[in-house]
Amino acid sequence: MTVADIKCQESDPQVITGSMDSTVRLWDLAAGKTMVTLMHHKKSVRALAIHPTEYSFASSSAGSNNIKKWKCPEGAFVHNFSSHNAITNMFSVNAEGVFFSGGDNGTLMFWDYNTGTPFQNLDDVPQPSSLEVEAGIFCLTFDMTRIWLITGGTDKTIKVYAKQSQ
């Protein structure tokens, strides 16, 4: 099993892994073994995100219905995040329930984490002189205030997105 992503949290499961064998595993560190193996993905699991205040996490893989929300500690399935038709190598969620996914094709989607409903999508614009295929989002995070979204792309840039005022 090749592990593609790993996340840690204070409470059980303390470690959550996503693997190329299409599984998500919740680990019991004290016992040194897997507590639960989730096999709901059809392709390799590329990314995980833990909600900072809600006792839940999300996982993603390539394919349709590729992003899933789970409840801790047992890994109960909550819902799919549908409509992001790309391989999502990374995503993040903030305490306000804004979930963000970035695709390998340069698509950016913002979701309501509680319902799985997308509310905004954008296309990343590669820097001048880059190829169109260099629009992919490969890493991202919210800053420490969890307001600014920072992305890293295949066009060798870091971009900062601010919350839009209404």
PDB file of N, CA, C and O in Angstrom, residues 52-86:
ATOM      1  N   PRO A  52     -11.112  21.767  10.965  1.00  0.00           N
ATOM      2  CA  PRO A  52     -10.407  22.237  12.160  1.00  0.00           C
ATOM      3  C   PRO A  52     -11.230  22.202  13.449  1.00  0.00           C
ATOM      4  O   PRO A  52     -10.651  22.159  14.538  1.00  0.00           O
ATOM      5  N   THR A  53     -12.562  22.220  13.370  1.00  0.00           N
ATOM      6  CA  THR A  53     -13.357  22.225  14.600  1.00  0.00           C
ATOM      7  C   THR A  53     -14.421  21.130  14.633  1.00  0.00           C
ATOM      8  O   THR A  53     -14.853  20.725  15.699  1.00  0.00           O
ATOM      9  N   GLU A  54     -14.856  20.660  13.490  1.00  0.00           N
ATOM     10  CA  GLU A  54     -15.856  19.596  13.418  1.00  0.00           C
ATOM     11  C   GLU A  54     -15.119  18.265  13.399  1.00  0.00           C
ATOM     12  O   GLU A  54     -14.064  18.138  12.805  1.00  0.00           O
ATOM     13  N   TYR A  55     -15.649  17.277  14.015  1.00  0.00           N
ATOM     14  CA  TYR A  55     -15.001  15.973  14.130  1.00  0.00           C
ATOM     15  C   TYR A  55     -15.245  15.163  12.858  1.00  0.00           C
ATOM     16  O   TYR A  55     -15.954  14.164  12.858  1.00  0.00           O
ATOM     17  N   SER A  56     -14.649  15.630  11.726  1.00  0.00           N
ATOM     18  CA  SER A  56     -14.868  14.995  10.432  1.00  0.00           C
ATOM     19  C   SER A  56     -13.679  15.259   9.519  1.00  0.00           C
ATOM     20  O   SER A  56     -12.804  16.067   9.820  1.00  0.00           O
ATOM     21  N   PHE A  57     -13.681  14.555   8.375  1.00  0.00           N
ATOM     22  CA  PHE A  57     -12.628  14.756   7.384  1.00  0.00           C
ATOM     23  C   PHE A  57     -13.186  14.438   6.001  1.00  0.00           C
ATOM     24  O   PHE A  57     -14.281  13.892   5.864  1.00  0.00           O
ATOM     25  N   ALA A  58     -12.415  14.794   4.963  1.00  0.00           N
ATOM     26  CA  ALA A  58     -12.787  14.509   3.588  1.00  0.00           C
ATOM     27  C   ALA A  58     -11.622  13.814   2.897  1.00  0.00           C
ATOM     28  O   ALA A  58     -10.466  13.977   3.283  1.00  0.00           O
ATOM     29  N   SER A  59     -11.962  13.033   1.876  1.00  0.00           N
ATOM     30  CA  SER A  59     -10.951  12.337   1.078  1.00  0.00           C
ATOM     31  C   SER A  59     -11.315  12.468  -0.395  1.00  0.00           C
ATOM     32  O   SER A  59     -12.480  12.649  -0.740  1.00  0.00           O
ATOM     33  N   SER A  60     -10.295  12.384  -1.278  1.00  0.00           N
ATOM     34  CA  SER A  60     -10.586  12.494  -2.708  1.00  0.00           C
ATOM     35  C   SER A  60      -9.746  11.529  -3.521  1.00  0.00           C
ATOM     36  O   SER A  60      -8.650  11.140  -3.130  1.00  0.00           O
ATOM     37  N   SER A  61     -10.310  11.168  -4.677  1.00  0.00           N
ATOM     38  CA  SER A  61      -9.614  10.342  -5.653  1.00  0.00           C
ATOM     39  C   SER A  61     -10.063  10.784  -7.041  1.00  0.00           C
ATOM     40  O   SER A  61     -10.941  11.639  -7.175  1.00  0.00           O
ATOM     41  N   ALA A  62      -9.485  10.199  -8.073  1.00  0.00           N
ATOM     42  CA  ALA A  62      -9.895  10.505  -9.443  1.00  0.00           C
ATOM     43  C   ALA A  62     -11.234   9.822  -9.719  1.00  0.00           C
ATOM     44  O   ALA A  62     -11.566   8.822  -9.104  1.00  0.00           O
ATOM     45  N   GLY A  63     -12.024  10.392 -10.628  1.00  0.00           N
ATOM     46  CA  GLY A  63     -13.284   9.775 -11.015  1.00  0.00           C
ATOM     47  C   GLY A  63     -14.483  10.578 -10.555  1.00  0.00           C
ATOM     48  O   GLY A  63     -14.354  11.583  -9.865  1.00  0.00           O
ATOM     49  N   SER A  64     -15.678  10.119 -10.932  1.00  0.00           N
ATOM     50  CA  SER A  64     -16.897  10.820 -10.530  1.00  0.00           C
ATOM     51  C   SER A  64     -17.185  10.583  -9.057  1.00  0.00           C
ATOM     52  O   SER A  64     -16.792   9.556  -8.498  1.00  0.00           O
ATOM     53  N   ASN A  65     -17.889  11.527  -8.437  1.00  0.00           N
ATOM     54  CA  ASN A  65     -18.119  11.486  -6.984  1.00  0.00           C
ATOM     55  C   ASN A  65     -16.810  11.213  -6.247  1.00  0.00           C
ATOM     56  O   ASN A  65     -16.735  10.366  -5.370  1.00  0.00           O
ATOM     57  N   ASN A  66     -15.778  11.954  -6.646  1.00  0.00           N
ATOM     58  CA  ASN A  66     -14.435  11.659  -6.175  1.00  0.00           C
ATOM     59  C   ASN A  66     -14.078  12.256  -4.820  1.00  0.00           C
ATOM     60  O   ASN A  66     -13.040  11.930  -4.272  1.00  0.00           O
ATOM     61  N   ILE A  67     -14.916  13.114  -4.254  1.00  0.00           N
ATOM     62  CA  ILE A  67     -14.631  13.698  -2.937  1.00  0.00           C
ATOM     63  C   ILE A  67     -15.730  13.253  -1.980  1.00  0.00           C
ATOM     64  O   ILE A  67     -16.909  13.360  -2.293  1.00  0.00           O
ATOM     65  N   LYS A  68     -15.318  12.746  -0.831  1.00  0.00           N
ATOM     66  CA  LYS A  68     -16.271  12.207   0.140  1.00  0.00           C
ATOM     67  C   LYS A  68     -16.005  12.788   1.524  1.00  0.00           C
ATOM     68  O   LYS A  68     -14.864  13.011   1.897  1.00  0.00           O
ATOM     69  N   LYS A  69     -17.084  13.019   2.280  1.00  0.00           N
ATOM     70  CA  LYS A  69     -16.986  13.505   3.659  1.00  0.00           C
ATOM     71  C   LYS A  69     -17.284  12.337   4.599  1.00  0.00           C
ATOM     72  O   LYS A  69     -18.191  11.542   4.352  1.00  0.00           O
ATOM     73  N   TRP A  70     -16.514  12.268   5.697  1.00  0.00           N
ATOM     74  CA  TRP A  70     -16.620  11.191   6.679  1.00  0.00           C
ATOM     75  C   TRP A  70     -16.724  11.778   8.080  1.00  0.00           C
ATOM     76  O   TRP A  70     -16.162  12.826   8.367  1.00  0.00           O
ATOM     77  N   LYS A  71     -17.384  11.072   8.970  1.00  0.00           N
ATOM     78  CA  LYS A  71     -17.511  11.467  10.381  1.00  0.00           C
ATOM     79  C   LYS A  71     -16.562  10.606  11.218  1.00  0.00           C
ATOM     80  O   LYS A  71     -16.502   9.390  11.041  1.00  0.00           O
ATOM     81  N   CYS A  72     -15.828  11.234  12.107  1.00  0.00           N
ATOM     82  CA  CYS A  72     -14.953  10.509  13.031  1.00  0.00           C
ATOM     83  C   CYS A  72     -15.756  10.099  14.265  1.00  0.00           C
ATOM     84  O   CYS A  72     -16.770  10.715  14.551  1.00  0.00           O
ATOM     85  N   PRO A  73     -15.382   9.120  15.036  1.00  0.00           N
ATOM     86  CA  PRO A  73     -14.150   8.341  14.922  1.00  0.00           C
ATOM     87  C   PRO A  73     -14.289   7.087  14.066  1.00  0.00           C
ATOM     88  O   PRO A  73     -13.292   6.472  13.703  1.00  0.00           O
ATOM     89  N   GLU A  74     -15.515   6.692  13.729  1.00  0.00           N
ATOM     90  CA  GLU A  74     -15.714   5.403  13.066  1.00  0.00           C
ATOM     91  C   GLU A  74     -15.607   5.464  11.545  1.00  0.00           C
ATOM     92  O   GLU A  74     -15.600   4.446  10.882  1.00  0.00           O
ATOM     93  N   GLY A  75     -15.543   6.667  10.962  1.00  0.00           N
ATOM     94  CA  GLY A  75     -15.451   6.800   9.519  1.00  0.00           C
ATOM     95  C   GLY A  75     -16.776   6.609   8.821  1.00  0.00           C
ATOM     96  O   GLY A  75     -16.826   6.074   7.712  1.00  0.00           O
ATOM     97  N   ALA A  76     -17.868   7.062   9.436  1.00  0.00           N
ATOM     98  CA  ALA A  76     -19.192   6.947   8.816  1.00  0.00           C
ATOM     99  C   ALA A  76     -19.279   7.892   7.616  1.00  0.00           C
ATOM    100  O   ALA A  76     -18.926   9.070   7.722  1.00  0.00           O
ATOM    101  N   PHE A  77     -19.750   7.377   6.479  1.00  0.00           N
ATOM    102  CA  PHE A  77     -19.915   8.186   5.275  1.00  0.00           C
ATOM    103  C   PHE A  77     -21.006   9.226   5.504  1.00  0.00           C
ATOM    104  O   PHE A  77     -22.075   8.908   6.015  1.00  0.00           O
ATOM    105  N   VAL A  78     -20.744  10.496   5.111  1.00  0.00           N
ATOM    106  CA  VAL A  78     -21.715  11.576   5.270  1.00  0.00           C
ATOM    107  C   VAL A  78     -22.319  11.943   3.916  1.00  0.00           C
ATOM    108  O   VAL A  78     -23.527  11.875   3.729  1.00  0.00           O
ATOM    109  N   HIS A  79     -21.491  12.362   2.938  1.00  0.00           N
ATOM    110  CA  HIS A  79     -21.988  12.690   1.607  1.00  0.00           C
ATOM    111  C   HIS A  79     -20.843  12.855   0.625  1.00  0.00           C
ATOM    112  O   HIS A  79     -19.677  12.943   1.017  1.00  0.00           O
ATOM    113  N   ASN A  80     -21.204  12.891  -0.662  1.00  0.00           N
ATOM    114  CA  ASN A  80     -20.250  13.181  -1.738  1.00  0.00           C
ATOM    115  C   ASN A  80     -20.250  14.669  -2.038  1.00  0.00           C
ATOM    116  O   ASN A  80     -21.259  15.347  -1.859  1.00  0.00           O
ATOM    117  N   PHE A  81     -19.121  15.153  -2.513  1.00  0.00           N
ATOM    118  CA  PHE A  81     -19.009  16.478  -3.113  1.00  0.00           C
ATOM    119  C   PHE A  81     -18.939  16.205  -4.616  1.00  0.00           C
ATOM    120  O   PHE A  81     -17.902  15.793  -5.117  1.00  0.00           O
ATOM    121  N   SER A  82     -20.039  16.372  -5.332  1.00  0.00           N
ATOM    122  CA  SER A  82     -20.083  16.059  -6.758  1.00  0.00           C
ATOM    123  C   SER A  82     -19.739  17.295  -7.585  1.00  0.00           C
ATOM    124  O   SER A  82     -19.816  18.410  -7.105  1.00  0.00           O
ATOM    125  N   SER A  83     -19.377  17.088  -8.809  1.00  0.00           N
ATOM    126  CA  SER A  83     -19.195  18.135  -9.821  1.00  0.00           C
ATOM    127  C   SER A  83     -17.761  18.564 -10.072  1.00  0.00           C
ATOM    128  O   SER A  83     -17.543  19.310 -11.016  1.00  0.00           O
ATOM    129  N   HIS A  84     -16.789  18.173  -9.274  1.00  0.00           N
ATOM    130  CA  HIS A  84     -15.423  18.570  -9.617  1.00  0.00           C
ATOM    131  C   HIS A  84     -14.831  17.488 -10.508  1.00  0.00           C
ATOM    132  O   HIS A  84     -14.345  16.476 -10.048  1.00  0.00           O
ATOM    133  N   ASN A  85     -14.873  17.732 -11.815  1.00  0.00           N
ATOM    134  CA  ASN A  85     -14.440  16.747 -12.801  1.00  0.00           C
ATOM    135  C   ASN A  85     -12.952  16.889 -13.088  1.00  0.00           C
ATOM    136  O   ASN A  85     -12.545  17.288 -14.169  1.00  0.00           O
ATOM    137  N   ALA A  86     -12.150  16.576 -12.080  1.00  0.00           N
ATOM    138  CA  ALA A  86     -10.700  16.654 -12.201  1.00  0.00           C
ATOM    139  C   ALA A  86     -10.091  15.774 -11.117  1.00  0.00           C
ATOM    140  O   ALA A  86     -10.765  15.386 -10.171  1.00  0.00           O
TER     141      ALA A  86
END
